[in-house]
PDB file of N, CA and C in Angstrom:
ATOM      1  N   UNK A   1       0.830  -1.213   0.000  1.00 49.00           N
ATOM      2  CA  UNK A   1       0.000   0.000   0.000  1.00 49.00           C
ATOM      3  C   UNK A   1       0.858   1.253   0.000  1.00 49.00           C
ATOM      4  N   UNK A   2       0.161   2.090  -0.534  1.00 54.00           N
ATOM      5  CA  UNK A   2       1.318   3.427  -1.152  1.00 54.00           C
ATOM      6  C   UNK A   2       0.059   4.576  -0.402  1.00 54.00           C
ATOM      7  N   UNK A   3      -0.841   4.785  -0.146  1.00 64.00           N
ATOM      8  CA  UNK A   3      -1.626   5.867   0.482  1.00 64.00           C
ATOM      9  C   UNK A   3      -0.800   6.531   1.065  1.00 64.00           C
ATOM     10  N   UNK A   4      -0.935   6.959   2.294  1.00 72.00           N
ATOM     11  CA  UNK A   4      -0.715   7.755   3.174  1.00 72.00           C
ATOM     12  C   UNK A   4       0.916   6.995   3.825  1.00 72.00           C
ATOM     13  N   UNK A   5       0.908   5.271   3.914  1.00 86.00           N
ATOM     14  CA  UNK A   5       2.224   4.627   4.339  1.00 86.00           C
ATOM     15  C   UNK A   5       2.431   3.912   3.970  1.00 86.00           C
ATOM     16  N   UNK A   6       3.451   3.268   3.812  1.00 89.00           N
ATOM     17  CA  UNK A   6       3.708   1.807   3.323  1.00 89.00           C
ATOM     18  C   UNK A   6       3.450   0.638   3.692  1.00 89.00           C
ATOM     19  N   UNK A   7       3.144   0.564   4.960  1.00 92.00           N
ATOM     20  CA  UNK A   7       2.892  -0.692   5.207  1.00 92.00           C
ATOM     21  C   UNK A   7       1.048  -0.948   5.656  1.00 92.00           C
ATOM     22  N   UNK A   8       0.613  -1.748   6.184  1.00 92.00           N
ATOM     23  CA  UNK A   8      -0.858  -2.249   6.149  1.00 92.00           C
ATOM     24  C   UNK A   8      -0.548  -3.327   7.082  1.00 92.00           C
ATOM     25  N   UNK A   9      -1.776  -3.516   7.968  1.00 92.00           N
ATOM     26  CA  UNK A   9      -1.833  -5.007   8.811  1.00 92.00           C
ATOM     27  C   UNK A   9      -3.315  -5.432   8.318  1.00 92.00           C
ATOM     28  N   UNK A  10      -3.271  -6.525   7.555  1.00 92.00           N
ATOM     29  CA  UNK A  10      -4.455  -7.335   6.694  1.00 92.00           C
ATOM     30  C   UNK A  10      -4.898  -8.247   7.891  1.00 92.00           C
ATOM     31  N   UNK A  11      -6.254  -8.866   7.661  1.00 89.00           N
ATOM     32  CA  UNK A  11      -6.357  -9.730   8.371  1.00 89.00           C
ATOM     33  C   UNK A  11      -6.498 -11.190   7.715  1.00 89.00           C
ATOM     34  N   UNK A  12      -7.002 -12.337   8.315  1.00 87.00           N
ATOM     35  CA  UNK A  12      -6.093 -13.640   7.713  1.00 87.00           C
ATOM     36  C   UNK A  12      -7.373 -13.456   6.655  1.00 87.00           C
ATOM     37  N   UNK A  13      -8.090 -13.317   5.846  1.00 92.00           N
ATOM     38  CA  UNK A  13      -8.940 -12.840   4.477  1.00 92.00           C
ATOM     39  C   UNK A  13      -8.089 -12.138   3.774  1.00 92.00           C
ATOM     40  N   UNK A  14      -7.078 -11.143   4.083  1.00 89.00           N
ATOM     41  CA  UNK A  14      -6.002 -10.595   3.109  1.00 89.00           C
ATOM     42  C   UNK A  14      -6.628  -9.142   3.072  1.00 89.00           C
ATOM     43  N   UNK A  15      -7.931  -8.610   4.166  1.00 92.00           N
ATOM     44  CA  UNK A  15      -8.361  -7.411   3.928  1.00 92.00           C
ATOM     45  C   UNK A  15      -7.639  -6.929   4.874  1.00 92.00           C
ATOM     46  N   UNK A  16      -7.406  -5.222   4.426  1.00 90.00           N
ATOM     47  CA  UNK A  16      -6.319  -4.197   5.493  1.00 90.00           C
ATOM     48  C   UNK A  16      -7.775  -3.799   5.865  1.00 90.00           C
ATOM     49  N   UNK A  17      -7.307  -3.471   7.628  1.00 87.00           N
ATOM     50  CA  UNK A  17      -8.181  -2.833   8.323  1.00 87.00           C
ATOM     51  C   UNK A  17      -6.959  -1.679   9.118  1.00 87.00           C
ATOM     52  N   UNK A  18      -5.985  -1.479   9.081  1.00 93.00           N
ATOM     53  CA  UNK A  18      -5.037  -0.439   9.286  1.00 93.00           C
ATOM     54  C   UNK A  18      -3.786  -0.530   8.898  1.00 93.00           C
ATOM     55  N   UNK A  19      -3.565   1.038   8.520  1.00 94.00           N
ATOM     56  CA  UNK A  19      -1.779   0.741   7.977  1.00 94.00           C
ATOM     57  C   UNK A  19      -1.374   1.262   9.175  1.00 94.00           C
ATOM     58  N   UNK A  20       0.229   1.070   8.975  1.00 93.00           N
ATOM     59  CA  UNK A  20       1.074   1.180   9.986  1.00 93.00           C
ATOM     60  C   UNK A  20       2.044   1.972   9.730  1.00 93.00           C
ATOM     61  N   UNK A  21       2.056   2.598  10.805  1.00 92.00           N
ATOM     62  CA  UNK A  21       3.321   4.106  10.695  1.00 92.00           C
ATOM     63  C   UNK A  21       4.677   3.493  11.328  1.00 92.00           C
ATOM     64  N   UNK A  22       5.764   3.301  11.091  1.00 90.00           N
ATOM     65  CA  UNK A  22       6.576   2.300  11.297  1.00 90.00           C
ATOM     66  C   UNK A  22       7.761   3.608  11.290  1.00 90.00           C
ATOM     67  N   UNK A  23       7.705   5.000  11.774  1.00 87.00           N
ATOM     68  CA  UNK A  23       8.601   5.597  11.554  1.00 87.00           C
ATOM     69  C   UNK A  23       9.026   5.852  12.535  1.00 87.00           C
ATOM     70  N   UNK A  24       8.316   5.451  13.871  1.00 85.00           N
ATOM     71  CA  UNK A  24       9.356   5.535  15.225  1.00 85.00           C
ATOM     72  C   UNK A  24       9.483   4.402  15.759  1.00 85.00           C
ATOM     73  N   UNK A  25       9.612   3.494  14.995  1.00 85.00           N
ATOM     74  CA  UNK A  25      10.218   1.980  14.947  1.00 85.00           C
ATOM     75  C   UNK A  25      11.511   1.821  15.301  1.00 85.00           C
ATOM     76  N   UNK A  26      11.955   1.355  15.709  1.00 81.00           N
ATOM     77  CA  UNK A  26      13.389   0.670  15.935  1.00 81.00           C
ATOM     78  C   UNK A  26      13.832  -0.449  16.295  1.00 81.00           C
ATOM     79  N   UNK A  27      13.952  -1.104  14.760  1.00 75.00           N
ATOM     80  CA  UNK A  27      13.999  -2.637  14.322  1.00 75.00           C
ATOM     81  C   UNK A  27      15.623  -2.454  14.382  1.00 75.00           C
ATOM     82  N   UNK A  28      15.517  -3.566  14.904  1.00 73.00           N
ATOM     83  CA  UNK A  28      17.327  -4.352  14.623  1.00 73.00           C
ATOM     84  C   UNK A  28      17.331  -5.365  13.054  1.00 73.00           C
ATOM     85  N   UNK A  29      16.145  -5.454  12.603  1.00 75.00           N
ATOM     86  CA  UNK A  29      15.855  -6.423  11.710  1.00 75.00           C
ATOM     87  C   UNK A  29      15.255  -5.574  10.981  1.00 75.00           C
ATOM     88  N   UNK A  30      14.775  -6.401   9.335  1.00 85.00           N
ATOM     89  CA  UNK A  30      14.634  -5.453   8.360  1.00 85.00           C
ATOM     90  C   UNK A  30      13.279  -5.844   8.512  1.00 85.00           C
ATOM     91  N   UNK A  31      12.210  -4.832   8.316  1.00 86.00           N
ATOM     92  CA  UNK A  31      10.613  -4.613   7.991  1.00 86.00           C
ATOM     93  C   UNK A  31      10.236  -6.062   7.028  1.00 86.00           C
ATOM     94  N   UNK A  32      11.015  -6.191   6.102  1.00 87.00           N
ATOM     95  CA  UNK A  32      10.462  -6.962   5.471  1.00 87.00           C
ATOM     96  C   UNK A  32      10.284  -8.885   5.544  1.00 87.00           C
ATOM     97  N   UNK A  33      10.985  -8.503   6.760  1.00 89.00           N
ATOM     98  CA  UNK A  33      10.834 -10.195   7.160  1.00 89.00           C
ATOM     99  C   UNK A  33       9.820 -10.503   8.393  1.00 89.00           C
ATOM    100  N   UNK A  34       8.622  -9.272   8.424  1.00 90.00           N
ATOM    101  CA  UNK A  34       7.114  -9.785   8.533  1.00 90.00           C
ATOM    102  C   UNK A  34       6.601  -9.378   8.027  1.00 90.00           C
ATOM    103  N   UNK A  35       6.863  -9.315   6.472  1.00 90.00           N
ATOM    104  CA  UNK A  35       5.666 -10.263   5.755  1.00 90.00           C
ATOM    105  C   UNK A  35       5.373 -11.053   5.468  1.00 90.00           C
ATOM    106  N   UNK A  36       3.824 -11.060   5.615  1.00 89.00           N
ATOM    107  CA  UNK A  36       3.022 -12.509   5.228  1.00 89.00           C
ATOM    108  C   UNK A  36       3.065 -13.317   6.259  1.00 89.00           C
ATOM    109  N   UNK A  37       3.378 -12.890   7.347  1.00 91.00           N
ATOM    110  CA  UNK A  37       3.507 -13.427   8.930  1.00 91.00           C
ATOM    111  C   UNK A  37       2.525 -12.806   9.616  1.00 91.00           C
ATOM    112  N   UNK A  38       2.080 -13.721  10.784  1.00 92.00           N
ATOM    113  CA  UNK A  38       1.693 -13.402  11.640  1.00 92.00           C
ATOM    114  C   UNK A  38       1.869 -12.764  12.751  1.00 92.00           C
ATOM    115  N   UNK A  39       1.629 -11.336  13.152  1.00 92.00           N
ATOM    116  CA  UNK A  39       2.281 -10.224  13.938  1.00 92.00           C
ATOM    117  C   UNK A  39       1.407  -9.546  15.492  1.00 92.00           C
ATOM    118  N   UNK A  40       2.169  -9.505  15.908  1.00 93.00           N
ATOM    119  CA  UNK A  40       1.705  -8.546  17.531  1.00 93.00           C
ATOM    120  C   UNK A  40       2.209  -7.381  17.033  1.00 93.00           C
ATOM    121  N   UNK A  41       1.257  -6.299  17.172  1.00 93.00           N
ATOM    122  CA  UNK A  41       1.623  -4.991  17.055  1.00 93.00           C
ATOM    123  C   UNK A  41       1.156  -4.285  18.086  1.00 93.00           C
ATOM    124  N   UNK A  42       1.913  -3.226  18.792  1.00 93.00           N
ATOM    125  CA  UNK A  42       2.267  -2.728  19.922  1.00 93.00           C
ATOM    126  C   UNK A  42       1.733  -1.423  19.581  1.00 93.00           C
ATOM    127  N   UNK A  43       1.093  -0.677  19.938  1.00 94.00           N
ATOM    128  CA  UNK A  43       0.909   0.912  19.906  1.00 94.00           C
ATOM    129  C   UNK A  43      -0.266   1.839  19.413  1.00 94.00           C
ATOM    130  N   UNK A  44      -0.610   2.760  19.163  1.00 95.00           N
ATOM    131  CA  UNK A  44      -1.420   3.836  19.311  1.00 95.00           C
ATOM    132  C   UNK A  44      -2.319   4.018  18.200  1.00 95.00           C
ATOM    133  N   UNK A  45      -3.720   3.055  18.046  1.00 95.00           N
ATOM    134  CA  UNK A  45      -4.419   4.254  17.155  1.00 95.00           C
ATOM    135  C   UNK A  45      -5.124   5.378  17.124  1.00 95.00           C
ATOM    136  N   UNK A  46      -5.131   5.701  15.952  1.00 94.00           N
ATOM    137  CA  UNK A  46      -5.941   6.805  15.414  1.00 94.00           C
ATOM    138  C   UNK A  46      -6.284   6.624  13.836  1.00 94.00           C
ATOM    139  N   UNK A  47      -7.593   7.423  13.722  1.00 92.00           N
ATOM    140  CA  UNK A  47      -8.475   7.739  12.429  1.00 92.00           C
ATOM    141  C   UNK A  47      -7.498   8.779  11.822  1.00 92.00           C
ATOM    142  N   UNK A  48      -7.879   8.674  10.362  1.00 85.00           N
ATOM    143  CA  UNK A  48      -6.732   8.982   9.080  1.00 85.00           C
ATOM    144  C   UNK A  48      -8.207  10.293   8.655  1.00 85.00           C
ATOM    145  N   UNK A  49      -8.109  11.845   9.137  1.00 86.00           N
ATOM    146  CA  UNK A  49      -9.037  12.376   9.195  1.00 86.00           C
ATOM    147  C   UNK A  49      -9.592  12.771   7.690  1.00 86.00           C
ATOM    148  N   UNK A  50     -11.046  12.663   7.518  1.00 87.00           N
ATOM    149  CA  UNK A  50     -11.701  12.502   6.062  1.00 87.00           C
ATOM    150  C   UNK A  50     -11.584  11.389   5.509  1.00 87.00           C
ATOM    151  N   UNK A  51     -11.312  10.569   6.422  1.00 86.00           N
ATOM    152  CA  UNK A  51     -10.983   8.872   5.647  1.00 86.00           C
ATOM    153  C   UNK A  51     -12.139   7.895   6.651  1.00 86.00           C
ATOM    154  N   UNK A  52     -12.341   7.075   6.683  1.00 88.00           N
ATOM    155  CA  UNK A  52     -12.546   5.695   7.230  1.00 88.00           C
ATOM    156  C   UNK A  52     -11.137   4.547   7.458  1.00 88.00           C
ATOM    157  N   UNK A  53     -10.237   5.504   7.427  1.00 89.00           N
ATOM    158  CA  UNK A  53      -8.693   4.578   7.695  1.00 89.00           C
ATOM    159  C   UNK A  53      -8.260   4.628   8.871  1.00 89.00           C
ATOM    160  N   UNK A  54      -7.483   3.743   9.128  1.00 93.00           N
ATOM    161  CA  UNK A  54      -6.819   3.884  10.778  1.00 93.00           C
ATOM    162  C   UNK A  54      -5.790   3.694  10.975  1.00 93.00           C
ATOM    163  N   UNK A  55      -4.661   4.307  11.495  1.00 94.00           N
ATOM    164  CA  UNK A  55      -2.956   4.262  11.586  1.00 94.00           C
ATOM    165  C   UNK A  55      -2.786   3.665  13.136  1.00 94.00           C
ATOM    166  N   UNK A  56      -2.211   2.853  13.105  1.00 95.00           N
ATOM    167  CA  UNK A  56      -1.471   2.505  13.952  1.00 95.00           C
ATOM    168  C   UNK A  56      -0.005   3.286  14.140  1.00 95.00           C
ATOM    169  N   UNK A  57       0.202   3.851  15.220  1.00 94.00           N
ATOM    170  CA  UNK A  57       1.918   4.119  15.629  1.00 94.00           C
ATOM    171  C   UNK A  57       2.476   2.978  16.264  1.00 94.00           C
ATOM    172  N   UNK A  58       2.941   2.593  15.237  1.00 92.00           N
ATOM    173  CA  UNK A  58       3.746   1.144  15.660  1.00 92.00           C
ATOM    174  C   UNK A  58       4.976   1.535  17.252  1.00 92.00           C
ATOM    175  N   UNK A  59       4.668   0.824  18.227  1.00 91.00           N
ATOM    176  CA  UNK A  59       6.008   1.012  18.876  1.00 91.00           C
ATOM    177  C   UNK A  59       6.721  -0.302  19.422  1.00 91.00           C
ATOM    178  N   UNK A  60       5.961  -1.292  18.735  1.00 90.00           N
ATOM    179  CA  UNK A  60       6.971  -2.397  19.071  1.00 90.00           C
ATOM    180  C   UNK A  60       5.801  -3.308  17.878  1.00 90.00           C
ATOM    181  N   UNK A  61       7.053  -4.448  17.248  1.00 89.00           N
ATOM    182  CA  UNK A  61       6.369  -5.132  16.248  1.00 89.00           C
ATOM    183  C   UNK A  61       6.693  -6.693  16.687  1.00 89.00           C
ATOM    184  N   UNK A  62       6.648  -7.500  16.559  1.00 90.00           N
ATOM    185  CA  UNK A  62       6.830  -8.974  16.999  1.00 90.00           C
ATOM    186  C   UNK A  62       6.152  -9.832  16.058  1.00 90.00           C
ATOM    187  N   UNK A  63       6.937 -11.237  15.329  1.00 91.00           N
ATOM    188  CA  UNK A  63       6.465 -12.480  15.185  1.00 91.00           C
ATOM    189  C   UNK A  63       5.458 -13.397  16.469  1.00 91.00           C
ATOM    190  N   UNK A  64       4.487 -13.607  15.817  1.00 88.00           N
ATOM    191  CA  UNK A  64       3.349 -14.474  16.731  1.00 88.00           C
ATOM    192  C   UNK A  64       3.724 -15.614  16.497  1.00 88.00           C
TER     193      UNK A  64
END
C-alpha cells in the first residue's frame, strides 16, 4: 500500500483494516521479514481524518 504509508496489517482474508506508521520503529531487523507473517503490534491508534482509515503508531512489532 502506497496511500498515506507503506505498510498495512491485513487480516487472515487478506483485507487491510489499518496501515502502519513504522517511523518511530526501531527494528534491529529489516521490515520486510514480517511479511506474510503473523504479527503482535504494539501501539497507538488513530483515524486517518476525512478517511474511514486507521494508523497505527507502531512502537513495538513482533512475530506471533
Amino acid at each position: 500500500p502506497r496511500r498515506p504509508y507503506n505498510w498495512a496489517l491485513n487480516d487472515a482474508a487478506g483485507v487491510r483494516y489499518a496501515y502502519l506508521d513504522v517511523s518511530k520503529l526501531l527494528l534491529t531487523e529489516q521490515i520486510e521479514k514480517y511479511i506474510d507473517h503473523v504479527v503482535v503490534v504494539y501501539g497507538a491508534g488513530k483515524s486517518v481524518p476525512g478517511t474511514k482509515d486507521i494508523v497505527i503508531e507502531v512502537e513495538s512489532l513482533q512475530l506471533k
